[in-house]
Amino acid sequence: MGTAFEKFHQYLRSRGLKLTSERKNILKKVVSIHDHFDAEELLYMLKEDGKQISRASVYRTLNLLVDSNLVEKVDFGEGRAYYEHTLGNYHHDHLICVECGKVIQFEDQVIEKRQKDICKKHKFELDYHTLNIFGRCSECNNGRREEDASTS
Amino acid sequence: MGTAFEKFHQYLRSRGLKLTSERKNILKKVVSIHDHFDAEELLYMLKEDGKQISRASVYRTLNLLVDSNLVEKVDFGEGRAYYEHTLGNYHHDHLICVECGKVIQFEDQVIEKRQKDICKKHKFELDYHTLNIFGRCSECNNGRREEDASTS
DNA sequence: ATGCGTGCAAATACTTTGCATGCCC
DNA sequence: GGGCATGCAAAGTATTTGCACGCAT
């Protein structure tokens, strides 16, 4: 758990940046959230905890955290960015219900491996990836007939 | 090629919507673009062709096209949506170079199949998916030493 | 004819940025 | 003490929406 701070501190130093109390508080909060969240939610949680941190700092720090690989930016196609920390979490992908918005996380080694192979084939140096599968979850799907099996 | 219009027309009818000349022109342009594009680019191309179509109509029609499965919305994490039509194109995923912005399309049946299996396991009805792999392309990668093989 | 669609401009939503001041190293 | 960071508000993007008029069915 201390590792996250060390990593971040190291990242900041390597760029001549500083580990301020705001950044510390943001990182502390971020690693405590074991789910995805967006910038506004994070800002709200920090305020709830009595931390007075500006919206600008939250956005700025999230960018740094993404850059330092401590946080992943995920995109659910909602026109806003979600984030999740990468600690302990092996990387995971998402099943996103277009009906109720529920997000189910999963991870699959076959797909991970296959991606690496594809990158190798294209001489592409893999950094990270995002795989989102959109559809309807089992609950929202109840009492529905199938309509199309077209797109994959 | 006429099929796209039939499909769209059918989709519109099924919703009590109309096939206007604006929608026709937008669809015609969209199917002619064999690459991804964003709303502004599309608007610009239409203007170039001498079509006077408003930004609002472009955005509105793109949403209809996505809804009717003729067009796919893809997200490169740039804070804006890209689109590509789904005609003839079997679905494809993307390798995105974070350095030069180049986008390489690929498709892999193993991954496609695996996704279907995962959905089945979660009783999730698959609609569509987006898989973006970010990293550095072979050109941008030249003369670089590898630094981290951490995240996948 | 009826009602959906269009264009325009304003509104909204998310994120970034300029500037004066504050604080880490 | 110097320079990066912060907070604020304003600016910047991307996209949506209300309204009056126009056109497809």
Coordinates of C-alpha atoms (C1' of nucleotides) in Angstrom, one line a residue:
Chain A
M1 CA 0.0 0.0 0.0
G2 CA 2.9 2.3 0.7
T3 CA 4.2 1.2 -2.7
A4 CA 1.7 3.4 -4.5
F5 CA 3.0 6.5 -2.8
E6 CA 6.6 5.5 -3.5
K7 CA 5.8 4.9 -7.1
F8 CA 4.0 8.1 -7.5
H9 CA 6.8 10.0 -5.6
Q10 CA 9.4 8.5 -7.8
Y11 CA 7.4 9.3 -10.9
L12 CA 7.0 12.9 -9.8
R13 CA 10.7 13.3 -8.9
S14 CA 11.7 11.9 -12.3
R15 CA 9.8 14.8 -13.8
G16 CA 10.9 17.5 -11.4
L17 CA 7.4 17.6 -9.9
K18 CA 6.4 17.7 -6.3
L19 CA 4.4 15.5 -3.9
T20 CA 2.0 18.0 -2.4
S21 CA -0.5 17.3 0.3
E22 CA -3.3 17.6 -2.3
R23 CA -1.7 14.9 -4.5
K24 CA -1.2 12.7 -1.5
N25 CA -4.8 13.0 -0.4
I26 CA -6.0 12.4 -3.9
L27 CA -3.9 9.3 -4.3
K28 CA -4.9 8.0 -0.9
K29 CA -8.6 8.3 -1.9
V30 CA -8.1 6.8 -5.3
V31 CA -6.4 3.6 -4.0
S32 CA -9.2 3.2 -1.5
I33 CA -11.8 3.1 -4.2
H34 CA -12.1 -0.5 -5.6
D35 CA -14.3 0.4 -8.5
H36 CA -14.4 2.9 -11.3
F37 CA -15.2 6.5 -10.6
D38 CA -15.1 9.7 -12.5
A39 CA -13.5 13.0 -11.7
E40 CA -16.6 14.6 -10.2
E41 CA -17.3 11.6 -8.0
L42 CA -13.7 11.7 -6.7
L43 CA -14.0 15.4 -6.0
Y44 CA -17.2 14.9 -4.1
M45 CA -15.7 12.1 -2.0
L46 CA -12.8 14.2 -1.1
K47 CA -15.1 17.1 -0.1
E48 CA -17.1 14.6 2.0
D49 CA -13.9 13.6 3.8
G50 CA -13.4 17.3 4.6
K51 CA -10.5 17.7 2.2
Q52 CA -10.6 21.1 0.4
I53 CA -9.2 20.3 -3.0
S54 CA -10.2 22.1 -6.1
R55 CA -11.7 20.6 -9.2
A56 CA -8.7 21.7 -11.2
S57 CA -6.3 19.8 -8.9
V58 CA -8.4 16.7 -9.1
Y59 CA -8.3 16.7 -12.9
R60 CA -4.6 17.6 -13.0
T61 CA -3.7 14.9 -10.6
L62 CA -5.7 12.3 -12.3
N63 CA -3.8 13.0 -15.4
L64 CA -0.6 12.5 -13.6
L65 CA -1.8 9.3 -12.0
V66 CA -2.7 7.9 -15.4
D67 CA 0.6 8.9 -16.8
S68 CA 2.4 7.2 -14.0
N69 CA 0.4 4.0 -14.6
L70 CA -1.1 4.0 -11.1
V71 CA -4.5 4.7 -12.5
E72 CA -6.2 3.5 -15.7
K73 CA -8.5 5.7 -17.7
V74 CA -11.5 3.7 -18.9
D75 CA -14.1 4.9 -21.3
F76 CA -17.7 3.7 -21.2
G77 CA -18.7 5.9 -24.1
E78 CA -20.6 8.2 -21.9
G79 CA -18.8 11.3 -22.9
R80 CA -16.8 11.4 -19.7
A81 CA -13.8 9.6 -18.4
Y82 CA -13.8 7.0 -15.7
Y83 CA -10.8 5.9 -13.7
E84 CA -9.7 3.0 -11.6
H85 CA -6.4 2.3 -9.8
T86 CA -4.3 -0.5 -11.0
L87 CA -3.0 -1.8 -7.6
G88 CA -3.4 -5.4 -6.9
N89 CA -6.0 -5.4 -9.6
Y90 CA -4.7 -7.3 -12.5
H91 CA -6.1 -5.5 -15.4
H92 CA -9.7 -6.1 -16.1
D93 CA -12.2 -5.4 -18.9
H94 CA -15.9 -4.6 -18.8
L95 CA -19.3 -5.8 -19.6
I96 CA -21.5 -2.8 -19.7
C97 CA -25.3 -3.0 -19.7
V98 CA -26.7 -0.4 -22.0
E99 CA -30.0 -0.7 -20.3
C100 CA -29.3 -0.3 -16.6
G101 CA -25.7 0.9 -16.8
K102 CA -24.3 -1.9 -14.6
V103 CA -20.7 -2.7 -15.2
I104 CA -19.4 -6.2 -14.7
Q105 CA -15.6 -6.6 -14.6
F106 CA -13.8 -9.6 -16.0
E107 CA -10.4 -10.6 -17.1
D108 CA -9.4 -13.3 -19.5
Q109 CA -6.0 -14.6 -20.0
V110 CA -6.7 -15.9 -23.5
I111 CA -7.6 -12.5 -24.7
E112 CA -4.7 -10.9 -22.9
K113 CA -2.3 -13.3 -24.5
R114 CA -3.9 -12.9 -27.9
Q115 CA -3.5 -9.1 -27.7
K116 CA 0.2 -9.5 -27.0
D117 CA 0.5 -11.7 -30.1
I118 CA -1.2 -9.2 -32.3
C119 CA 1.0 -6.5 -31.1
K120 CA 4.1 -8.5 -31.8
K121 CA 2.8 -9.2 -35.3
H122 CA 2.4 -5.5 -35.9
K123 CA 5.7 -4.6 -34.1
F124 CA 3.6 -2.5 -31.8
E125 CA 4.8 -1.9 -28.3
L126 CA 1.8 -2.5 -26.1
D127 CA 1.1 0.0 -23.3
Y128 CA -2.4 -0.7 -22.2
H129 CA -5.7 -1.5 -23.6
T130 CA -9.4 -1.1 -23.0
L131 CA -12.0 -3.7 -23.9
N132 CA -15.6 -2.8 -23.3
I133 CA -18.4 -5.1 -24.3
F134 CA -21.8 -3.5 -24.5
G135 CA -25.1 -5.3 -24.3
R136 CA -27.8 -6.3 -21.8
C137 CA -27.1 -7.9 -18.5
S138 CA -29.0 -11.0 -17.4
E139 CA -31.5 -9.0 -15.4
C140 CA -32.3 -6.5 -18.1
N141 CA -32.5 -9.3 -20.5
N142 CA -35.3 -11.2 -18.8
G143 CA -38.5 -11.6 -20.7
R144 CA -36.9 -10.5 -24.0
R145 CA -36.9 -12.3 -27.2
E146 CA -33.7 -12.2 -29.3
E147 CA -33.9 -9.7 -32.0
D148 CA -30.6 -9.6 -33.8
A149 CA -27.4 -11.6 -33.7
S150 CA -25.9 -9.3 -36.2
T151 CA -23.0 -7.3 -34.8
S152 CA -20.3 -8.9 -32.9
Chain B
M1 CA -24.7 -0.6 -51.1
G2 CA -28.4 0.1 -51.5
T3 CA -28.8 -2.1 -48.5
A4 CA -27.6 0.5 -46.1
F5 CA -30.4 2.9 -47.2
E6 CA -33.0 0.2 -47.0
K7 CA -31.8 -0.8 -43.5
F8 CA -31.8 2.8 -42.4
H9 CA -35.2 3.5 -43.9
Q10 CA -36.6 0.4 -42.3
Y11 CA -35.1 1.5 -39.0
L12 CA -36.6 4.9 -39.3
R13 CA -40.0 3.6 -40.3
S14 CA -40.1 1.3 -37.3
R15 CA -39.7 4.3 -35.1
G16 CA -42.1 6.6 -37.0
L17 CA -39.2 8.7 -38.2
K18 CA -38.6 10.1 -41.6
L19 CA -35.9 9.6 -44.3
T20 CA -35.1 13.2 -45.1
S21 CA -32.6 14.4 -47.7
E22 CA -30.2 15.4 -45.0
R23 CA -30.2 12.0 -43.5
K24 CA -29.8 10.5 -46.9
N25 CA -26.8 12.7 -47.7
I26 CA -25.2 12.0 -44.3
L27 CA -25.6 8.3 -44.8
K28 CA -24.3 8.4 -48.3
K29 CA -21.2 10.2 -47.1
V30 CA -20.7 7.9 -44.1
V31 CA -20.7 4.7 -46.1
S32 CA -18.2 6.3 -48.5
I33 CA -15.7 6.8 -45.7
H34 CA -13.7 3.7 -45.1
D35 CA -12.0 4.8 -42.0
H36 CA -13.0 6.4 -38.7
F37 CA -14.1 10.0 -38.6
D38 CA -15.5 12.3 -36.0
A39 CA -18.6 14.5 -36.2
E40 CA -16.8 17.7 -37.2
E41 CA -14.8 15.9 -39.9
L42 CA -18.1 14.6 -41.3
L43 CA -19.6 18.0 -41.2
Y44 CA -16.7 19.5 -43.0
M45 CA -16.7 16.8 -45.7
L46 CA -20.4 17.4 -46.3
K47 CA -19.8 21.1 -46.6
E48 CA -17.0 20.4 -49.0
D49 CA -19.4 18.5 -51.1
G50 CA -21.7 21.5 -51.2
K51 CA -24.3 20.0 -48.9
Q52 CA -25.7 22.5 -46.5
I53 CA -26.3 20.4 -43.4
S54 CA -26.2 21.8 -39.9
R55 CA -24.0 20.6 -37.2
A56 CA -27.0 19.6 -35.2
S57 CA -28.3 17.4 -37.9
V58 CA -25.0 15.7 -38.2
Y59 CA -24.9 14.9 -34.5
R60 CA -28.5 13.8 -34.5
T61 CA -28.2 11.6 -37.5
L62 CA -25.0 10.0 -36.2
N63 CA -26.9 9.0 -33.1
L64 CA -29.6 7.4 -35.3
L65 CA -27.0 5.6 -37.4
V66 CA -25.4 4.2 -34.3
D67 CA -28.7 3.2 -32.9
S68 CA -29.6 1.4 -36.1
N69 CA -26.2 -0.5 -36.1
L70 CA -25.1 0.9 -39.4
V71 CA -22.4 2.9 -37.7
E72 CA -20.2 2.1 -34.8
K73 CA -19.1 4.6 -32.2
V74 CA -15.5 4.1 -31.3
D75 CA -13.6 5.8 -28.5
F76 CA -9.9 6.6 -28.7
G77 CA -9.9 8.3 -25.4
E78 CA -9.5 11.7 -27.0
G79 CA -12.5 13.2 -25.4
R80 CA -14.5 13.0 -28.6
A81 CA -16.3 10.3 -30.4
Y82 CA -15.2 8.7 -33.6
Y83 CA -17.4 6.7 -35.9
E84 CA -17.1 4.1 -38.6
H85 CA -19.7 2.4 -40.7
T86 CA -20.2 -1.3 -40.3
L87 CA -20.9 -2.3 -43.9
G88 CA -18.8 -5.0 -45.4
N89 CA -16.4 -4.3 -42.6
Y90 CA -16.4 -7.2 -40.4
H91 CA -16.0 -5.5 -37.0
H92 CA -12.4 -4.5 -36.2
D93 CA -10.5 -3.3 -33.3
H94 CA -7.7 -0.8 -33.0
L95 CA -4.0 -0.4 -32.2
I96 CA -3.6 3.2 -31.4
C97 CA -0.1 4.8 -31.3
V98 CA 0.0 7.2 -28.4
E99 CA 3.0 8.9 -30.0
C100 CA 1.9 9.7 -33.5
G101 CA -1.8 9.0 -33.3
K102 CA -1.8 6.4 -36.0
V103 CA -4.6 3.9 -35.8
I104 CA -4.1 0.4 -37.1
Q105 CA -7.2 -1.7 -37.5
F106 CA -7.2 -5.4 -36.9
E107 CA -9.6 -8.2 -36.2
D108 CA -9.1 -11.4 -34.5
Q109 CA -11.5 -14.3 -34.5
V110 CA -10.0 -15.8 -31.4
I111 CA -10.8 -12.7 -29.4
E112 CA -14.2 -12.4 -30.9
K113 CA -15.0 -15.9 -30.0
R114 CA -13.7 -15.6 -26.6
Q115 CA -15.8 -12.5 -25.9
K116 CA -18.9 -14.5 -26.9
D117 CA -18.0 -17.2 -24.5
I118 CA -17.5 -14.7 -21.7
C119 CA -20.9 -13.1 -22.4
K120 CA -22.5 -16.5 -22.3
K121 CA -20.9 -17.3 -19.0
H122 CA -22.3 -14.0 -17.6
K123 CA -25.7 -14.5 -19.3
F124 CA -25.0 -11.2 -21.0
E125 CA -26.5 -10.4 -24.3
L126 CA -23.7 -9.0 -26.4
D127 CA -24.5 -6.1 -28.6
Y128 CA -21.1 -4.7 -29.6
H129 CA -17.7 -4.1 -28.2
T130 CA -14.7 -1.8 -28.5
L131 CA -11.2 -3.0 -28.0
N132 CA -8.5 -0.4 -28.2
I133 CA -4.9 -1.2 -27.6
F134 CA -2.7 1.8 -26.9
G135 CA 1.1 1.8 -27.3
R136 CA 3.8 2.8 -29.8
C137 CA 3.8 1.8 -33.4
S138 CA 6.9 0.3 -35.0
E139 CA 7.9 3.6 -36.5
C140 CA 7.6 5.6 -33.3
N141 CA 9.3 2.7 -31.5
N142 CA 12.5 2.8 -33.4
G143 CA 15.6 3.6 -31.4
R144 CA 13.8 3.2 -28.2
R145 CA 14.9 0.9 -25.4
E146 CA 12.1 -0.9 -23.6
E147 CA 11.3 0.6 -20.3
D148 CA 8.4 -1.2 -18.8
A149 CA 6.6 -4.4 -19.5
S150 CA 4.3 -3.7 -16.6
T151 CA 0.7 -3.1 -17.6
S152 CA -1.1 -5.2 -20.0
Chain C
dA1 C1' -52.4 18.4 -42.9
dT2 C1' -49.7 16.6 -39.3
dG3 C1' -45.9 16.0 -37.0
dC4 C1' -41.2 15.0 -37.3
dG5 C1' -36.8 17.3 -38.9
dT6 C1' -34.0 21.2 -39.6
dG7 C1' -31.0 25.2 -38.6
dC8 C1' -29.7 28.4 -35.4
dA9 C1' -28.0 29.7 -31.2
dA10 C1' -28.0 29.0 -26.6
dA11 C1' -27.3 25.6 -23.2
dT12 C1' -25.0 21.8 -21.1
dA13 C1' -21.3 18.8 -19.8
dC14 C1' -16.6 17.8 -19.2
dT15 C1' -12.0 19.3 -19.0
dT16 C1' -8.2 22.5 -19.5
dT17 C1' -5.9 26.8 -18.7
dG18 C1' -4.2 31.8 -17.3
dC19 C1' -3.1 34.1 -13.4
dA20 C1' -2.0 35.5 -8.7
dT21 C1' -0.7 33.5 -4.7
dG22 C1' 1.0 29.4 -1.8
dC23 C1' 4.1 25.8 -0.5
dC24 C1' 7.5 21.8 -1.4
dC25 C1' 12.3 20.9 -2.0
Chain D
dG1 C1' 14.2 31.2 -2.4
dG2 C1' 12.9 29.4 -6.7
dG3 C1' 9.8 27.1 -9.1
dC4 C1' 6.2 24.1 -9.4
dA5 C1' 1.2 23.6 -7.5
dT6 C1' -3.1 25.4 -6.1
dG7 C1' -7.6 27.7 -6.5
dC8 C1' -10.6 30.3 -8.9
dA9 C1' -12.9 31.6 -12.8
dA10 C1' -12.9 31.9 -17.5
dA11 C1' -12.1 29.6 -21.7
dG12 C1' -12.2 25.6 -24.5
dT13 C1' -14.3 21.4 -26.6
dA14 C1' -17.8 18.3 -27.7
dT15 C1' -22.5 17.5 -27.8
dT16 C1' -27.4 18.4 -26.9
dT17 C1' -31.5 21.1 -26.9
dG18 C1' -35.5 24.7 -27.4
dC19 C1' -37.9 27.0 -30.8
dA20 C1' -39.8 28.6 -35.1
dC21 C1' -40.2 27.3 -39.6
dG22 C1' -40.0 23.6 -43.4
dC23 C1' -40.8 19.2 -45.5
dA24 C1' -41.8 14.0 -45.8
dT25 C1' -45.6 10.9 -45.4

